Amino acid sequence: MLDVRIPLGEYVEAIVDFLLDNFGFIFDLIDDGVYASVMGIEGVLESIPWYVFTLVVAAIAFKVSGRGVAIFTIIGFYLLHNLNLWTPAIQTLALVLTAEIITLVLGLPLGILVAKKQTLDNIVRPVLDFMQTMPAFVYLIPAVMFFSLGRVPGIMATIIFSMPPMIRLTSLGIKQVPEDLVEAGHAFGVTPSQLLMKVELPHALPTIMAGVNQSIMLGLSMVVIAAMIGAGGLGSMVLRGVQRVDIGMGFESGLAVVILAIFLDRVTQSLGTKS
Amino acid sequence: MKIKVDNLVKIFGRNPERGLSMLEQGIGKEEILNKHKLTVGVAGVSFAVDQGEIFVVMGLSGSGKSTLIRCLNRLHEPTGGTIEIDGNDVTTMTMPEMRALRREKMGMVFQNFALYPNRTILDNVAFGLEVRGISRDERHKKAQETIEAVGLKGYEQQYPAQLSGGMQQRVGLARALASDPDILLMDEPFSALDPLIRKDMQDELLKLQGQMNKTIIFITHDLDEALSLGDRIAIMKDGVVVQVGTAEEILNKPEDDYVVKFTENVDRSRILTAEYVMQKPLATARLGRDGVNTVLRKMERHGLSTILAVDSADKLVGGFLPDDIGKAQKEQLKLEDVVTKDVPTTHPETTLHDLLETSSDATFPLAVVDDNGVLKGIIVRSFIIAALTRRGEV
């Protein structure tokens, strides 16, 4: 009896098949929507000449993070251009931005709900634990099953991977609003939505921004891995370097990822501490 | 009657109604806690507060005073009893009605200020108005006026963390006042401040109250603060009110040993007034009616060395020393002509502390005279000493 293997894998396959057969149109809808978003963002970013783009992001970096980060941005982005990695870098940026926007749109309200409803917290917490500890590669499989190959499954896997810190830190931020500030709000007659907008969210903003920062960093690492299912961008350059044992290409594209990562990290971090 | 609280009960825990019936049967807090894990915060409190009154609720921590004040605007949901504000029962109001009441009629000041750290002072003060949906310009204008009223002009664009504790609480007070509420709920507002600042804030509050005439519920654990601010004081212990009364009533007619213990260390000289220690003069010289001999006889009969003179309407005119009377007798003068006008007087509401400083070189006893100049009583130094040493005797 004990030797009989539980056919867990088969069950999951059956469920996926069932979903695809019966709810395929939903996945098609998501597929089209996400594809349109990412191509739109990519198109806009790519249409900007590299030097204009570099100056704009350097200006943003200067405004939020100061001179050091701005100088780094100019040098780094020039290097991306110089190494002929501009297009894949912009593709990667578009993937991360699309995934992060969706993560934010889903994760923020979910995080707020989790903070307010203890039962929901009890349900979501183990799911998040599961999502965070599952090896990142594994997410590629369902993504491919539902959305085949290309950018969209890459983004879907990225969203799953970068969602937990967004939800967790939003929820933490809201829960950490001091009780007396909430009480003062009530004493002045706030409605539940006023409490959220005028008291809780402003106070939780630094923590929420830390969540955005974390999920962008995780997203960036996942976007590189997603190259394995054809998401494109810098990840595919890294992958090619590995496959061809081309040390030079591997190093250059790896460095390009690091440049993007440092830029995104510093800027989002300063956004959090500033507010 | 602005606020009327009747048999208010607040019990914390699951299904607090179970505790309510036990409380009605006279079962103690301890037993309710042991049996049902219910904590009784307020165990049947009744009082009424008039428009314009400063009503101080005094008690040590755990006496239920903070719970009580939070029941008034239902930050804590009362378990039993009624709270009427302007004749409307607050406990049965729906949440939207309650919010309207909190926005328009009640302002609250907190012990730890509870200012919003990411808002400027101006926007902190304007918070209540913002919640009411008042336009930016209008609420900033009103907030600006209130900030000036509490003496913080120039700090509008600062953030709370940049201000000292005393200034932060001025902001807290301004925030509560900006919506121009009828009722101010103040939960130990000055307890977190150091003593000198606390005294300043108390004076400031009394000054503002002189102009505003709000109904103020003021919570404190400091009896001196209670006595100096309160028109009336309720002393709470274990969720019930032990005694309600004016400062003098609390000091002079303490209801039980608990109140006595509280009042032991109070500086009575700053609370008790001339009115309280004065006594009726044994005799007065009534000008226009009493002749020289009558006055002499009065003094002799009562063993007086001096006597105060009043007119037919009991207004103080002056006093007579024995020499004055002798002079009148010898020179056949009228009493009016020899009266010493310069006798020391004081007002009935002067505190003993101030009297001690003024009444040291007295030939005459200190005459207590009201606003109309009528002689109400006299005080000699021994009365003051007696009053200050008499502790908690009924």
XYZ file of C-alpha atoms in Angstrom:
669
model
C 0.000 0.000 0.000
C 2.666 2.476 1.090
C 4.636 1.816 -2.060
C 1.893 3.200 -4.245
C 2.994 6.570 -5.514
C 0.510 9.414 -5.087
C -0.006 10.748 -8.603
C 0.294 14.413 -7.534
C 1.955 15.463 -10.768
C -0.776 13.838 -12.852
C -3.464 15.596 -10.855
C -1.895 18.979 -11.427
C -1.596 18.235 -15.122
C -5.272 17.260 -15.233
C -6.264 20.464 -13.489
C -4.214 22.582 -15.883
C -5.739 20.768 -18.860
C -9.201 21.282 -17.449
C -8.576 24.981 -16.969
C -7.153 25.371 -20.460
C -10.042 23.487 -22.057
C -12.777 25.320 -20.236
C -11.377 28.749 -19.444
C -9.017 29.189 -22.339
C -10.685 32.426 -23.357
C -9.765 34.023 -20.028
C -6.123 33.161 -20.509
C -6.305 34.476 -24.063
C -7.755 37.720 -22.753
C -4.988 38.087 -20.158
C -2.435 37.130 -22.777
C -3.600 39.825 -25.189
C -3.860 42.493 -22.499
C -0.443 41.895 -21.031
C 1.162 41.574 -24.454
C -0.341 44.874 -25.583
C 0.886 46.597 -22.366
C 4.432 45.342 -22.546
C 4.781 46.054 -26.274
C 3.310 49.505 -25.722
C 5.761 50.345 -22.968
C 8.616 48.816 -24.924
C 7.649 50.764 -28.046
C 7.566 54.071 -26.186
C 10.873 53.465 -24.405
C 12.595 52.302 -27.567
C 11.427 55.256 -29.584
C 13.365 57.620 -27.317
C 16.969 58.179 -28.470
C 19.427 56.665 -25.999
C 21.028 59.961 -24.988
C 17.665 61.620 -24.310
C 16.563 58.604 -22.289
C 19.818 58.620 -20.328
C 19.499 62.325 -19.534
C 15.877 61.926 -18.435
C 16.537 59.002 -16.086
C 19.681 60.757 -14.789
C 17.537 63.804 -14.041
C 15.048 61.589 -12.188
C 17.898 59.954 -10.295
C 19.297 63.385 -9.399
C 15.924 64.592 -8.174
C 15.114 61.632 -5.938
C 18.511 60.172 -5.010
C 21.076 62.911 -5.465
C 24.223 63.551 -7.448
C 26.054 60.262 -6.937
C 23.267 58.118 -8.326
C 22.769 60.557 -11.204
C 26.452 60.305 -12.228
C 26.298 56.534 -11.940
C 23.200 56.511 -14.137
C 24.845 58.535 -16.887
C 27.978 56.345 -16.929
C 25.992 53.115 -16.641
C 23.481 53.903 -19.340
C 26.224 55.155 -21.638
C 27.929 51.803 -21.139
C 24.698 49.987 -22.100
C 24.674 51.943 -25.335
C 28.397 51.526 -25.911
C 28.272 47.744 -25.416
C 25.451 47.457 -27.944
C 23.108 46.243 -25.197
C 20.675 49.154 -25.379
C 17.793 47.339 -27.051
C 17.830 44.238 -24.819
C 18.223 46.510 -21.778
C 15.141 48.501 -22.776
C 13.252 45.255 -23.375
C 14.186 44.081 -19.895
C 13.158 47.419 -18.427
C 9.797 47.184 -20.210
C 9.270 43.653 -18.855
C 10.095 44.728 -15.294
C 7.912 47.836 -15.487
C 4.927 45.934 -16.871
C 5.259 43.207 -14.265
C 5.715 45.774 -11.485
C 2.696 47.816 -12.505
C 0.518 44.695 -12.447
C 2.079 43.594 -9.162
C 1.329 46.985 -7.671
C -2.242 47.097 -8.941
C -2.970 43.640 -7.511
C -0.645 43.630 -4.505
C -1.494 46.997 -2.962
C -5.224 46.421 -2.454
C -4.601 42.837 -1.440
C -2.023 43.984 1.109
C -4.502 46.512 2.522
C -7.226 43.856 2.776
C -4.838 41.447 4.459
C -3.956 44.100 7.028
C -7.628 44.716 7.818
C -8.997 41.175 7.800
C -7.320 38.681 10.074
C -8.976 35.676 8.414
C -7.715 36.733 4.999
C -4.271 37.156 6.536
C -4.418 33.596 7.824
C -5.223 32.323 4.342
C -2.807 34.504 2.377
C 0.205 34.080 4.657
C 0.915 30.381 3.871
C 0.278 31.018 0.167
C 2.888 33.776 0.211
C 5.324 31.527 2.079
C 4.795 28.901 -0.596
C 5.303 31.409 -3.410
C 8.507 32.742 -1.889
C 10.174 29.439 -1.168
C 9.264 27.662 -4.389
C 12.334 27.757 -6.675
C 11.928 30.548 -9.207
C 12.381 28.238 -12.197
C 9.284 26.264 -11.273
C 7.029 29.230 -12.064
C 8.135 29.010 -15.662
C 6.250 25.740 -16.120
C 2.663 26.912 -15.423
C 3.461 30.166 -17.176
C 4.400 28.245 -20.313
C 1.393 25.936 -19.946
C -1.086 28.775 -19.815
C 0.608 31.327 -22.028
C 3.077 29.289 -24.150
C 6.395 31.008 -24.887
C 7.443 34.639 -25.110
C 7.110 37.838 -23.088
C 3.701 37.225 -21.521
C 4.546 33.974 -19.645
C 7.799 35.675 -18.607
C 5.834 38.557 -17.109
C 3.319 36.196 -15.464
C 6.095 34.243 -13.768
C 7.695 37.532 -12.714
C 4.442 38.787 -11.204
C 4.031 35.626 -9.136
C 7.613 35.852 -7.964
C 7.554 39.541 -7.069
C 4.077 39.652 -5.538
C 4.824 38.378 -1.981
C 6.988 41.302 -0.771
C 4.476 43.772 -2.192
C 1.597 42.217 -0.249
C 3.597 41.583 2.892
C 5.129 45.029 3.179
C 1.900 46.830 2.316
C 0.128 44.853 5.012
C 2.962 45.467 7.464
C 2.932 49.189 6.724
C -0.783 49.486 7.362
C -0.613 47.390 10.522
C 2.219 49.513 11.859
C 0.248 52.758 11.774
C 0.180 53.735 15.470
C -3.139 53.023 17.144
C -3.374 56.567 18.499
C -3.226 58.071 15.003
C -6.069 55.817 13.893
C -7.984 56.719 17.033
C -7.427 60.429 16.422
C -8.786 59.938 12.912
C -11.942 58.348 14.287
C -12.295 61.085 16.886
C -12.482 63.600 14.043
C -15.111 61.533 12.256
C -13.240 59.950 9.352
C -15.029 57.507 7.075
C -13.248 54.183 6.442
C -11.953 55.409 3.082
C -10.764 58.707 4.561
C -8.957 56.756 7.259
C -7.162 54.790 4.570
C -6.328 57.722 2.297
C -5.564 60.409 4.848
C -4.104 58.468 7.760
C -3.041 54.920 6.982
C -1.576 55.088 3.471
C 0.459 58.270 4.036
C 1.913 56.780 7.202
C 2.564 53.383 5.582
C 4.094 54.858 2.441
C 7.771 54.309 3.342
C 7.091 50.648 4.110
C 5.007 50.254 0.963
C 7.821 51.800 -1.071
C 10.193 49.284 0.481
C 7.789 46.638 -0.835
C 7.895 48.200 -4.307
C 11.677 48.231 -4.143
C 11.836 44.595 -3.086
C 9.391 43.431 -5.719
C 11.242 45.330 -8.459
C 14.508 43.691 -7.423
C 12.920 40.240 -7.381
C 11.194 41.038 -10.662
C 14.465 41.959 -12.296
C 16.072 38.703 -11.240
C 13.061 36.752 -12.519
C 12.955 38.575 -15.836
C 16.490 37.336 -16.508
C 15.508 33.767 -15.686
C 12.402 34.143 -17.858
C 14.696 34.399 -20.856
C 14.648 30.609 -20.754
C 11.041 30.713 -21.981
C 11.727 33.334 -24.574
C 10.965 36.546 -22.698
C 13.909 38.201 -24.430
C 15.925 41.163 -23.191
C 19.220 41.024 -21.325
C 18.359 37.568 -19.987
C 18.596 36.070 -23.437
C 22.056 37.597 -23.862
C 23.137 36.096 -20.542
C 21.633 32.772 -21.572
C 23.439 32.865 -24.920
C 26.704 33.619 -23.135
C 26.187 30.590 -20.910
C 25.214 28.292 -23.765
C 28.172 29.299 -25.925
C 30.561 29.560 -22.971
C 31.182 33.087 -24.215
C 32.721 34.708 -21.144
C 32.865 38.161 -22.684
C 29.212 38.250 -23.674
C 28.156 36.708 -20.361
C 30.079 39.349 -18.401
C 28.864 42.293 -20.461
C 25.193 41.314 -20.334
C 25.493 40.387 -16.668
C 26.983 43.812 -15.955
C 24.114 45.426 -17.859
C 21.631 43.693 -15.514
C 23.585 44.977 -12.535
C 23.489 48.547 -13.887
C 19.705 48.387 -14.262
C 19.388 46.800 -10.854
C 21.447 49.450 -9.059
C 19.603 52.265 -10.818
C 16.153 50.845 -9.976
C 17.151 49.984 -6.421
C 18.619 53.374 -5.530
C 15.795 55.357 -7.057
C 12.963 53.338 -5.504
C 14.764 53.238 -2.161
C 15.082 57.010 -2.052
C 11.432 57.361 -2.980
C 10.601 55.348 0.122
C 12.815 57.193 2.578
C 11.894 60.613 1.226
C 8.219 60.277 1.997
C -27.622 70.351 30.380
C -25.042 69.729 27.680
C -23.986 66.184 28.453
C -25.895 63.730 30.564
C -24.382 60.329 31.296
C -26.600 57.794 32.963
C -25.391 54.505 34.417
C -22.704 54.112 31.761
C -21.031 50.707 31.637
C -18.133 49.579 29.474
C -17.000 45.965 29.602
C -14.217 44.638 27.375
C -14.185 41.092 26.018
C -16.387 38.676 24.134
C -20.135 38.955 24.725
C -19.810 41.706 27.327
C -23.566 41.554 28.000
C -22.893 38.611 30.313
C -20.872 40.922 32.519
C -23.576 43.569 32.413
C -26.132 41.400 34.189
C -23.540 40.285 36.719
C -22.665 43.904 37.405
C -26.352 44.682 37.966
C -26.493 41.917 40.525
C -23.681 43.641 42.362
C -20.983 41.130 41.515
C -17.475 42.559 41.670
C -15.015 43.234 38.844
C -12.611 40.519 39.986
C -15.208 37.810 39.848
C -16.461 38.894 36.430
C -12.892 38.771 35.171
C -12.266 35.334 36.633
C -15.509 33.832 35.488
C -15.931 35.222 31.965
C -12.565 36.812 31.165
C -14.352 40.139 30.893
C -12.671 43.349 31.977
C -14.911 45.985 33.471
C -13.648 49.437 32.460
C -16.522 51.612 33.560
C -18.990 50.148 36.009
C -22.058 52.355 36.080
C -21.186 56.027 35.983
C -23.677 58.877 36.005
C -23.048 62.585 35.837
C -24.238 65.674 34.033
C -22.226 68.529 32.620
C -23.506 72.024 31.906
C -22.787 74.105 28.847
C -19.537 76.033 29.386
C -18.377 73.925 32.294
C -14.946 72.384 32.718
C -15.692 68.956 34.112
C -12.590 67.158 35.292
C -12.506 63.389 35.681
C -9.701 62.446 38.011
C -8.380 59.032 38.834
C -5.286 56.868 38.860
C -4.382 54.638 35.966
C -6.829 51.783 35.619
C -9.633 53.755 37.207
C -11.523 53.791 33.913
C -11.266 57.503 33.199
C -9.786 57.143 29.697
C -12.357 54.479 28.870
C -15.074 56.805 30.082
C -14.040 59.697 27.847
C -13.767 57.355 24.848
C -17.302 56.167 25.438
C -18.553 59.747 25.102
C -17.642 59.856 21.406
C -17.935 56.086 21.056
C -14.323 55.370 20.270
C -15.235 52.665 22.752
C -18.691 51.235 22.246
C -20.589 51.563 25.556
C -21.925 48.248 26.878
C -24.783 49.735 28.852
C -26.349 52.999 29.946
C -27.057 56.169 28.011
C -25.122 59.270 26.999
C -27.179 62.276 26.020
C -25.618 65.194 24.212
C -27.988 68.134 23.732
C -30.781 65.723 24.590
C -29.922 63.139 21.902
C -28.882 59.686 22.962
C -25.460 59.028 21.490
C -25.483 55.304 22.208
C -28.277 54.584 19.729
C -26.886 56.681 16.878
C -25.964 55.056 13.570
C -22.361 55.282 12.455
C -22.971 58.093 9.924
C -24.831 60.086 12.585
C -22.011 59.434 14.987
C -19.422 60.597 12.463
C -21.376 63.801 11.883
C -21.453 64.382 15.644
C -17.712 63.796 15.971
C -16.996 66.137 13.077
C -19.200 68.987 14.108
C -19.676 68.901 17.846
C -16.713 67.192 19.438
C -13.002 67.857 19.399
C -10.528 65.592 21.108
C -7.045 66.145 22.505
C -4.812 63.184 23.285
C -2.179 62.482 25.908
C 0.486 61.608 23.351
C -0.655 64.364 20.991
C -1.388 61.875 18.138
C -0.334 64.405 15.517
C 0.201 63.214 11.971
C 3.973 63.180 11.476
C 3.821 63.592 7.704
C 1.525 66.593 7.790
C 2.601 70.159 8.422
C 1.285 71.930 11.492
C -1.170 73.768 9.248
C -2.475 70.537 7.734
C -2.601 68.842 11.115
C -4.767 71.630 12.469
C -6.907 71.584 9.321
C -7.416 67.812 9.551
C -10.896 67.902 11.052
C -12.029 70.437 8.462
C -10.474 68.403 5.679
C -12.419 65.356 6.840
C -15.579 67.454 6.668
C -14.823 68.192 3.038
C -14.182 71.911 3.478
C -12.210 73.497 0.638
C -8.463 73.889 0.935
C -8.439 77.679 1.103
C -11.198 77.872 3.648
C -9.773 75.213 5.956
C -6.300 76.723 5.791
C -7.717 80.113 6.678
C -9.573 78.708 9.668
C -6.573 76.617 10.709
C -4.361 79.687 10.482
C -6.647 81.611 12.849
C -6.657 78.744 15.314
C -2.885 78.383 15.173
C -2.581 82.057 16.022
C -5.064 81.674 18.864
C -2.893 79.030 20.548
C 0.250 81.110 20.005
C 1.977 79.125 17.271
C 2.086 81.738 14.535
C 5.107 81.168 12.341
C 5.196 77.401 12.768
C 2.558 76.582 10.128
C 4.928 74.903 7.699
C 6.922 72.944 10.280
C 6.372 69.277 11.005
C 5.355 67.965 14.453
C 8.755 66.365 15.097
C 10.360 69.812 14.864
C 8.306 71.112 17.806
C 8.722 70.662 21.563
C 6.173 68.655 23.537
C 4.353 71.715 24.789
C 4.120 73.160 21.297
C 2.959 69.844 19.897
C 0.112 69.793 22.366
C -0.809 73.326 21.369
C -1.138 71.903 17.868
C -3.270 69.086 19.293
C -5.468 71.667 20.994
C -5.669 73.776 17.840
C -6.632 70.735 15.794
C -9.495 70.045 18.187
C -10.592 73.698 18.192
C -10.360 74.323 14.446
C -13.729 72.704 13.754
C -15.235 74.942 16.433
C -16.865 72.083 18.373
C -19.203 72.640 21.336
C -17.484 69.947 23.335
C -13.804 69.366 23.952
C -12.721 65.941 25.130
C -9.265 66.134 26.650
C -7.623 62.869 27.610
C -4.750 63.682 29.971
C -3.605 66.346 27.542
C -0.877 67.798 29.735
C 0.335 64.656 31.503
C 3.215 64.105 29.100
C 4.542 67.633 29.574
C 7.030 68.777 32.167
C 5.618 70.671 35.152
C 6.414 74.238 34.085
C 5.016 73.751 30.591
C 2.033 71.994 32.108
C 1.258 75.036 34.239
C 1.553 77.273 31.161
C -0.805 75.066 29.219
C -3.334 75.025 32.061
C -3.297 78.809 32.173
C -3.565 78.949 28.399
C -6.540 76.608 28.447
C -8.312 78.697 31.073
C -7.568 81.835 29.075
C -8.939 80.291 25.870
C -11.936 78.926 27.725
C -12.689 82.444 28.934
C -13.142 83.441 25.294
C -14.684 80.266 23.887
C -17.019 78.963 26.561
C -16.808 75.325 25.422
C -18.022 72.383 27.408
C -14.844 70.588 28.393
C -14.393 67.072 29.705
C -10.872 66.936 31.040
C -9.172 63.736 32.185
C -6.211 63.826 34.523
C -4.446 61.806 37.184
C -3.068 64.932 38.804
C -5.253 66.306 41.591
C -3.575 69.714 41.554
C -4.418 70.000 37.872
C -7.965 68.847 38.547
C -8.427 71.375 41.319
C -7.020 74.300 39.406
C -8.959 73.638 36.167
C -12.207 72.010 37.163
C -15.444 73.819 37.742
C -16.442 70.453 39.071
C -14.400 67.315 39.607
C -15.386 63.666 39.485
C -13.043 61.304 41.277
C -12.994 57.816 39.786
C -11.833 54.579 41.289
C -12.252 51.071 39.904
C -14.656 52.189 37.214
C -17.028 54.114 39.420
C -17.270 57.760 40.424
C -16.503 58.104 44.119
C -17.335 61.770 44.424
C -18.414 64.690 42.258
C -18.076 68.239 43.452
C -16.288 71.554 43.286
C -12.654 71.766 44.356
C -13.611 73.008 47.790
C -16.191 70.307 48.294
C -13.658 67.652 47.380
C -11.121 69.121 49.788
C -13.421 69.844 52.673
C -16.060 67.179 52.456
C -14.256 64.145 51.101
C -16.704 61.314 50.543
C -14.463 58.488 51.706
C -10.945 57.523 52.684
C -9.868 57.192 49.068
C -10.588 60.855 48.401
C -8.987 61.805 51.706
C -5.804 60.041 50.710
C -5.767 61.914 47.448
C -6.277 65.276 48.999
C -3.651 64.811 51.698
C -0.810 66.169 49.673
C -2.638 68.981 47.983
C -1.396 72.497 48.532
C -4.617 73.626 50.126
C -3.519 77.235 50.280
C -3.867 77.466 46.517
C -7.353 75.984 46.473
C -9.134 77.323 49.519
C -10.419 80.862 49.310
C -11.074 83.722 51.714
C -14.766 82.964 51.576
C -14.111 79.525 53.009
C -12.113 80.595 56.085
C -13.756 83.927 56.900
C -16.021 84.275 59.870
C -18.792 86.652 60.688
C -17.471 89.540 62.739
C -18.678 89.283 66.326
C -19.795 92.863 66.143
C -19.687 95.826 63.778
C -20.134 99.518 64.307
C -23.098 100.647 62.289
C -22.545 104.233 61.297
C -25.500 106.545 61.412
C -27.208 104.394 64.025
C -24.712 103.411 66.708
C -23.380 106.127 68.966
C -20.006 106.218 70.658
C -21.233 104.469 73.767
C -22.959 101.711 71.884
C -19.793 100.970 69.980
C -17.732 100.948 73.162
C -20.164 98.573 74.790
C -20.042 96.218 71.777
C -16.264 96.158 71.910
C -16.237 95.576 75.617
C -18.800 92.802 75.524
C -16.933 90.875 72.826
C -13.483 91.682 74.069
C -12.515 93.446 70.863
C -9.567 95.782 70.486
C -10.750 97.033 67.125
C -14.104 97.091 65.336
C -15.093 97.461 61.694
C -17.581 100.084 60.626
C -20.329 99.566 58.056
C -23.071 101.785 56.724
C -26.780 101.044 56.711
C -26.395 98.820 53.608
C -23.672 96.728 55.266
C -21.003 98.323 53.076
C -17.619 98.599 54.695
C -16.644 102.134 55.603
C -13.562 101.594 57.742
C -12.680 100.666 61.300
C -12.126 102.043 64.766
C -9.112 101.710 66.970
C -9.622 102.335 70.701
C -7.849 105.681 70.266
C -10.360 106.735 67.624
C -13.250 106.105 69.965
C -11.475 107.893 72.798
C -10.889 110.881 70.558
C -14.558 110.990 69.581
C -15.589 110.865 73.224
C -13.175 113.552 74.328
C -13.744 115.990 71.534
C -17.457 115.246 71.135
C -16.970 114.265 67.486
C -19.252 112.104 65.371
C -18.074 108.587 64.768
C -17.971 109.260 61.010
C -15.282 111.848 61.582
C -12.850 109.615 63.421
C -13.202 106.418 61.376
C -9.940 104.940 60.056
C -10.588 104.462 56.357
C -7.483 102.529 55.663
C -8.411 98.984 56.696
C -7.046 95.967 54.823
C -9.626 94.244 52.600
C -9.733 91.280 50.340
C -12.104 89.622 47.895
C -14.008 86.410 48.798
C -12.311 84.488 45.951
C -8.739 85.305 46.901
C -6.807 82.111 47.682
C -5.268 81.579 51.096
C -1.871 81.443 49.425
C -2.267 85.060 48.392
C -3.758 86.024 51.732
C -0.750 84.684 53.595
C 1.415 87.170 51.779
C -0.782 90.190 52.435
C -2.215 89.850 55.910
C 0.905 89.885 58.019
C 0.916 93.343 59.637
C -2.613 93.626 60.831
C -3.976 95.912 63.471
C -7.369 95.300 61.968
C -8.599 91.867 60.929
C -8.719 91.363 57.176
C -12.125 92.461 55.927
C -13.637 90.276 53.210
C -15.593 92.532 50.893
C -17.536 91.517 47.813
C -17.789 93.346 44.504
C -20.421 95.691 45.885
C -18.328 96.671 48.858
C -20.484 94.713 51.304
C -18.634 93.283 54.308
C -18.983 89.499 54.129
C -16.703 88.439 56.940
C -13.354 88.838 58.582
C -10.183 86.815 58.622
C -7.419 86.765 61.163
C -4.213 84.891 60.551
C -5.099 82.042 62.858
C -8.146 81.176 60.703
C -5.850 80.640 57.729
C -3.413 78.494 59.646
C -6.278 76.454 61.040
C -7.768 75.880 57.612
C -4.464 74.772 56.156
C -3.691 72.310 58.902
C -7.155 70.799 59.023
C -6.751 67.841 56.690
C -9.716 65.965 55.382
C -11.836 66.504 58.455
C -15.491 66.601 57.786
